[in-house]
Coordinates of C-alpha atoms in Angstrom, one line a residue:
M1 CA -6.6 61.3 -15.0
H2 CA -8.6 64.1 -16.2
R3 CA -9.6 64.2 -19.6
L4 CA -11.9 66.2 -22.0
M5 CA -14.0 63.9 -24.1
I6 CA -15.0 65.8 -27.5
L7 CA -18.6 65.1 -28.1
R8 CA -19.0 67.3 -31.2
G9 CA -15.9 69.1 -32.9
G10 CA -17.6 72.4 -33.7
Q11 CA -16.7 74.0 -37.3
L12 CA -12.9 74.6 -36.4
S13 CA -11.6 73.7 -32.8
S14 CA -7.8 73.3 -32.1
V15 CA -5.2 72.9 -29.7
Q16 CA -3.4 76.2 -29.4
D17 CA -0.7 77.8 -26.9
A18 CA 1.7 80.6 -27.1
G19 CA 3.3 79.1 -30.4
R20 CA 6.6 78.0 -31.5
P21 CA 8.8 80.7 -32.6
G22 CA 12.5 80.6 -33.8
F23 CA 11.7 77.9 -36.4
Q24 CA 10.8 80.0 -39.6
A25 CA 14.4 79.3 -40.9
L26 CA 13.1 75.7 -41.3
G27 CA 9.9 76.7 -42.9
V28 CA 7.9 76.2 -39.6
T29 CA 5.5 79.1 -38.9
P30 CA 5.1 80.4 -35.4
G31 CA 1.6 79.6 -34.9
G32 CA -0.4 79.7 -31.8
A33 CA -3.2 81.3 -30.4
L34 CA -4.6 84.1 -32.7
D35 CA -5.8 86.3 -29.6
T36 CA -3.0 86.0 -27.1
V37 CA -4.5 88.3 -24.5
A38 CA -7.7 86.1 -24.4
L39 CA -5.2 83.0 -23.8
R40 CA -3.5 84.6 -21.2
V41 CA -6.1 86.0 -19.4
G42 CA -7.9 82.6 -19.5
N43 CA -5.1 80.7 -18.3
W44 CA -4.7 83.1 -15.1
L45 CA -8.5 82.6 -14.6
V46 CA -8.0 78.8 -14.0
G47 CA -4.7 79.0 -12.2
N48 CA -2.3 78.2 -15.2
A49 CA 0.9 79.6 -16.5
E50 CA -0.1 82.1 -19.3
H51 CA 1.4 80.0 -22.2
Q52 CA -0.5 76.7 -21.6
A53 CA -2.3 75.3 -24.5
A54 CA -6.2 75.7 -24.6
I55 CA -8.9 74.8 -27.1
E56 CA -9.3 77.9 -29.6
I57 CA -12.9 77.6 -31.0
T58 CA -14.1 79.3 -34.3
W59 CA -17.6 80.4 -35.4
A60 CA -19.5 77.4 -33.9
G61 CA -18.3 75.6 -30.8
P62 CA -17.8 71.9 -29.5
R63 CA -19.7 69.8 -27.0
I64 CA -17.4 68.6 -24.4
G65 CA -17.7 66.1 -21.4
C66 CA -15.5 66.3 -18.4
T67 CA -14.4 62.7 -17.0
E68 CA -13.9 64.3 -13.6
D69 CA -14.6 67.7 -11.7
T70 CA -12.6 70.5 -14.0
L71 CA -12.4 73.9 -13.7
I72 CA -12.6 76.1 -16.8
A73 CA -12.7 79.5 -18.0
A74 CA -14.2 81.1 -21.4
T75 CA -12.4 84.2 -23.1
G76 CA -12.2 85.8 -26.0
A77 CA -15.5 86.0 -28.3
A78 CA -18.8 86.0 -26.8
A79 CA -20.5 82.6 -27.4
E80 CA -23.5 80.6 -26.5
L81 CA -22.2 78.5 -23.5
S82 CA -24.2 76.0 -21.1
C83 CA -24.2 73.1 -19.1
A84 CA -27.2 71.1 -18.5
G85 CA -29.2 73.5 -20.2
V86 CA -28.1 76.5 -17.9
P87 CA -26.0 79.5 -19.4
V88 CA -22.3 79.3 -18.5
P89 CA -20.7 82.8 -17.7
G90 CA -17.5 83.7 -19.6
W91 CA -14.5 85.5 -18.4
R92 CA -14.6 83.9 -15.1
P93 CA -13.6 80.5 -13.4
V94 CA -16.1 77.9 -13.4
W95 CA -16.2 74.5 -11.8
I96 CA -17.9 71.9 -14.2
R97 CA -18.5 68.7 -12.0
K98 CA -17.6 65.0 -13.0
G99 CA -19.4 64.0 -15.9
G100 CA -20.9 67.5 -16.7
V101 CA -21.2 68.3 -20.6
L102 CA -20.1 71.9 -21.8
E103 CA -22.4 73.1 -25.0
I104 CA -20.6 75.6 -26.9
G105 CA -23.0 77.0 -29.6
Q106 CA -22.5 79.8 -32.0
V107 CA -20.1 82.8 -31.5
T108 CA -22.2 85.8 -31.4
E109 CA -19.6 88.5 -31.1
G110 CA -16.3 88.6 -32.3
A111 CA -14.6 85.2 -34.1
R112 CA -12.6 83.1 -31.8
L113 CA -13.4 81.8 -28.1
Y114 CA -10.7 80.0 -26.2
L115 CA -11.7 77.5 -23.6
C116 CA -8.8 77.3 -20.9
V117 CA -8.7 74.4 -18.5
Q118 CA -6.8 73.8 -15.3
G119 CA -3.6 72.2 -16.0
G120 CA -3.8 73.0 -19.5
I121 CA -4.1 70.6 -22.5
D122 CA -1.6 68.1 -22.3
T123 CA -0.3 67.4 -25.8
P124 CA 3.1 66.2 -26.8
V125 CA 5.8 68.9 -27.2
V126 CA 6.9 69.3 -30.8
L127 CA 9.5 72.0 -31.6
G128 CA 9.0 73.7 -28.1
G129 CA 5.4 73.9 -28.8
L130 CA 2.1 72.2 -27.7
G131 CA -0.4 73.7 -30.3
T132 CA -1.5 72.6 -33.6
D133 CA 0.1 73.6 -36.8
L134 CA -2.9 73.1 -39.2
R135 CA -1.3 74.1 -42.3
N136 CA 1.5 71.5 -41.9
R137 CA -0.5 68.8 -39.9
F138 CA 1.9 68.5 -36.9
G139 CA 1.4 68.9 -32.8
G140 CA -1.3 69.5 -30.9
H141 CA -4.1 66.7 -31.0
A142 CA -2.8 64.4 -34.1
G143 CA -1.9 67.7 -36.2
R144 CA -5.6 68.6 -36.9
A145 CA -9.1 69.9 -36.0
L146 CA -10.9 68.1 -33.0
I147 CA -13.5 66.0 -33.9
R148 CA -15.8 63.8 -32.2
G149 CA -14.6 60.7 -30.5
D150 CA -11.1 62.6 -29.7
V151 CA -9.8 62.5 -25.9
L152 CA -7.6 65.4 -24.3
A153 CA -5.4 64.4 -21.4
L154 CA -5.0 67.5 -19.1
G155 CA -2.0 68.4 -16.9
A156 CA -1.0 68.1 -13.5
Q157 CA -4.3 69.8 -11.5
Q158 CA -2.7 72.4 -9.0
E159 CA -4.9 74.3 -6.8
S160 CA -3.3 77.7 -7.2
Y161 CA -6.7 79.5 -5.6
P162 CA -7.4 77.2 -2.5
R163 CA -10.3 79.6 -0.9
L164 CA -12.3 80.0 -4.5
H165 CA -11.6 76.1 -5.1
A166 CA -13.3 75.1 -1.7
R167 CA -16.3 77.7 -2.2
L168 CA -17.0 76.3 -5.7
T169 CA -16.9 72.8 -4.7
D170 CA -19.2 73.3 -1.7
T171 CA -22.1 74.5 -3.9
H172 CA -24.7 72.3 -5.5
G173 CA -25.6 71.9 -9.1
D174 CA -23.8 70.8 -12.6
F175 CA -21.4 73.9 -12.4
A176 CA -20.6 76.6 -10.2
A177 CA -19.1 80.1 -10.8
P178 CA -18.0 83.1 -8.4
P179 CA -20.0 86.3 -8.8
W180 CA -17.0 88.5 -10.4
Q181 CA -15.6 88.3 -13.7
V182 CA -12.3 89.9 -15.4
S183 CA -13.3 93.2 -16.9
M184 CA -14.2 92.4 -20.7
W185 CA -10.8 93.3 -22.3
R186 CA -10.0 95.3 -25.4
D187 CA -6.4 94.5 -26.4
S188 CA -6.0 98.1 -27.7
G189 CA -7.7 100.3 -25.4
V190 CA -9.9 101.7 -27.9
P191 CA -13.6 100.8 -29.7
S192 CA -13.5 98.1 -31.9
A193 CA -14.7 99.9 -34.7
A194 CA -11.8 102.5 -34.3
P195 CA -9.0 102.1 -37.3
L196 CA -6.2 99.7 -37.2
R197 CA -3.1 101.3 -36.3
L198 CA -0.5 100.7 -39.3
L199 CA 3.2 101.1 -39.5
T200 CA 4.8 102.0 -42.7
G201 CA 6.0 99.1 -44.9
P202 CA 9.0 98.9 -46.8
H203 CA 7.3 99.5 -50.1
Q204 CA 4.5 101.8 -49.2
S205 CA 6.2 104.7 -50.6
R206 CA 5.5 103.4 -54.2
L207 CA 1.9 103.8 -53.5
G208 CA 0.6 106.9 -55.7
P209 CA -0.9 109.7 -53.4
K210 CA -4.4 108.8 -54.1
D211 CA -3.8 104.8 -53.2
Q212 CA -1.8 106.4 -50.0
A213 CA -5.0 108.3 -49.1
A214 CA -7.2 105.3 -49.8
L215 CA -5.0 103.2 -47.4
H216 CA -5.1 105.5 -44.6
G217 CA -8.7 106.5 -45.1
A218 CA -10.8 104.1 -47.0
S219 CA -13.0 101.2 -45.6
F220 CA -12.0 97.7 -46.3
R221 CA -14.3 94.7 -45.9
V222 CA -13.1 91.1 -44.6
L223 CA -13.7 88.8 -47.1
P224 CA -15.0 85.0 -46.0
Q225 CA -11.6 83.3 -47.5
S226 CA -9.9 84.5 -44.5
D227 CA -8.4 82.0 -42.2
R228 CA -5.8 81.6 -39.5
Q229 CA -3.1 82.3 -41.9
A230 CA -4.2 85.8 -43.2
L231 CA -7.3 88.4 -43.4
R232 CA -8.2 89.0 -46.8
L233 CA -9.7 92.3 -47.5
Q234 CA -11.7 94.0 -50.4
G235 CA -11.6 97.8 -50.7
P236 CA -10.4 100.3 -53.1
A237 CA -7.9 98.5 -55.5
L238 CA -4.2 99.8 -54.3
T239 CA -1.7 99.6 -57.1
L240 CA 2.2 99.9 -57.0
G241 CA 4.8 101.2 -59.5
S242 CA 6.2 98.2 -61.6
C243 CA 9.1 96.4 -60.0
R244 CA 10.2 93.2 -59.0
Y245 CA 10.1 92.2 -55.0
P246 CA 12.3 89.4 -54.1
S247 CA 10.6 86.8 -51.7
A248 CA 11.7 88.0 -48.1
G249 CA 10.6 86.8 -44.4
V250 CA 7.4 87.8 -43.0
C251 CA 5.9 88.2 -40.0
R252 CA 2.4 88.2 -38.1
G253 CA 0.8 91.5 -38.5
V254 CA 2.5 92.3 -42.1
M255 CA 0.2 93.8 -44.7
Q256 CA 1.0 92.5 -48.4
L257 CA -0.4 93.7 -51.5
P258 CA -0.8 90.8 -54.2
P259 CA -1.5 92.1 -57.7
D260 CA -5.3 92.3 -57.4
G261 CA -4.8 95.4 -55.4
N262 CA -6.6 94.1 -52.1
P263 CA -4.4 93.9 -49.2
I264 CA -3.8 90.8 -47.0
L265 CA -3.0 90.9 -43.3
L266 CA -1.1 88.0 -42.1
L267 CA -1.9 86.1 -38.9
A268 CA -0.4 83.2 -36.6
D269 CA -0.4 80.8 -39.5
H270 CA 1.2 83.2 -41.9
Q271 CA 3.8 81.5 -44.7
T272 CA 7.5 81.9 -43.6
T273 CA 8.4 84.0 -46.8
G274 CA 6.7 86.1 -49.1
G275 CA 7.1 87.7 -52.4
Y276 CA 4.4 90.2 -52.4
P277 CA 5.2 93.8 -51.4
V278 CA 4.8 94.8 -48.0
I279 CA 3.2 98.1 -47.7
G280 CA 2.6 98.0 -43.7
V281 CA 2.4 96.3 -40.8
T282 CA -0.3 96.5 -38.0
A283 CA 0.9 97.6 -34.6
G284 CA 1.6 94.9 -32.1
V285 CA -1.4 95.9 -29.8
E286 CA -4.0 95.4 -32.6
G287 CA -3.4 91.4 -32.3
T288 CA -6.7 90.7 -30.4
R289 CA -8.7 92.9 -32.8
L290 CA -7.4 91.3 -36.0
A291 CA -7.9 87.8 -34.2
Q292 CA -11.6 88.7 -33.4
L293 CA -12.4 90.1 -37.1
R294 CA -15.3 88.4 -38.8
P295 CA -16.3 88.1 -42.8
G296 CA -18.1 91.1 -43.6
D297 CA -16.5 93.3 -41.0
A298 CA -15.3 96.9 -42.1
V299 CA -12.0 98.0 -41.0
R300 CA -10.0 101.2 -41.8
F301 CA -6.3 102.1 -41.2
V302 CA -4.1 105.1 -39.4
P303 CA -1.0 105.8 -39.5
C304 CA 1.3 104.9 -36.6
G305 CA 5.1 105.2 -35.9
L306 CA 7.3 103.0 -34.1
A307 CA 7.8 104.9 -30.8
Q308 CA 3.9 104.9 -30.6
A309 CA 3.7 101.4 -31.2
Q310 CA 6.0 100.3 -28.5
Q311 CA 4.5 102.8 -26.1
L312 CA 1.0 101.3 -26.7
L313 CA 2.5 97.6 -26.3
L314 CA 3.8 98.7 -22.8
E315 CA 0.4 100.4 -21.6
R316 CA -1.1 97.3 -22.7
E317 CA 1.3 95.2 -20.6
R318 CA 0.6 97.4 -17.6
R319 CA -3.1 97.0 -17.8
L320 CA -2.8 93.1 -18.3
L321 CA -0.8 93.1 -15.0
I322 CA -3.2 95.1 -13.4
I323 CA -5.8 92.6 -14.5
K324 CA -3.6 89.7 -13.2
H325 CA -3.2 90.8 -10.1
E326 CA -6.9 92.0 -9.6
L327 CA -7.7 88.3 -10.2
A328 CA -5.1 86.8 -8.1
W329 CA -6.7 89.2 -5.3
R330 CA -10.4 88.1 -6.1
A331 CA -9.7 84.8 -6.2
A332 CA -7.7 84.4 -3.0
Q333 CA -11.0 86.0 -1.4
G334 CA -12.9 83.1 -2.7

């Protein structure tokens, strides 16, 4: 049976998939990979369905041994990857030979790397998902981050790309990869330094003119306290008129404003309800950019309407479909 041996856990590595939506009424967060685009593309690169479970790696990566020949792909953030001391390229399928050890060092650009493996990480299905709920400690591998000594089983090995498989297995060395790669992906289609697009929240009108201008013009800094639950920002303190705000359901991308005036942007492991005022919601296409922000990064926001956000999401899916077809064509050529 194909397995991955965790020889070093890294700073925060966990099994994540597309999440488990539909259970917030029971207090269960949707969770799942923070960078859903990186997960999808990585799974396509190894011939998986796009929702299959992978390893999400934050900041500093693990050391992983392969018990059998294994096809992997690393997507998302840029990091120091090597096998037997030789750099391993990202954003392409890589054939690691039996006994090979993949070293994943520091993330050098972005925040989160995704290691997708042919067959996917085979963990028990809990509430329809394979991923780890780190806050509630269930799902994934033992409901926690990966540590040294963990063994991850892989799903059935299907040769989706036989010509590529034949080419890679016919080469010598500890690993093999094709000369091509998927174009480095920017989810939003705009430079990473561009303002994040923000829809109006139900309580944004309670901000005064000065705070409205600050929200859509000032620079905010990502704080070290940020995690998979939320990005915590620091900038000009924003204030709302005095009013009581009843607790209500929340979702990924919601911008809350706590009493200290520093916004919070909710991510995949967000709580299911919240009582802080909601002054905005980031457009759906900004998910990758949010997932890859690091402490100390500066962010700005620009107003965005619902129709524009929907159009941007459709355009993203069209671009992803092109990438998927291009990948299938390249793999078919070997």
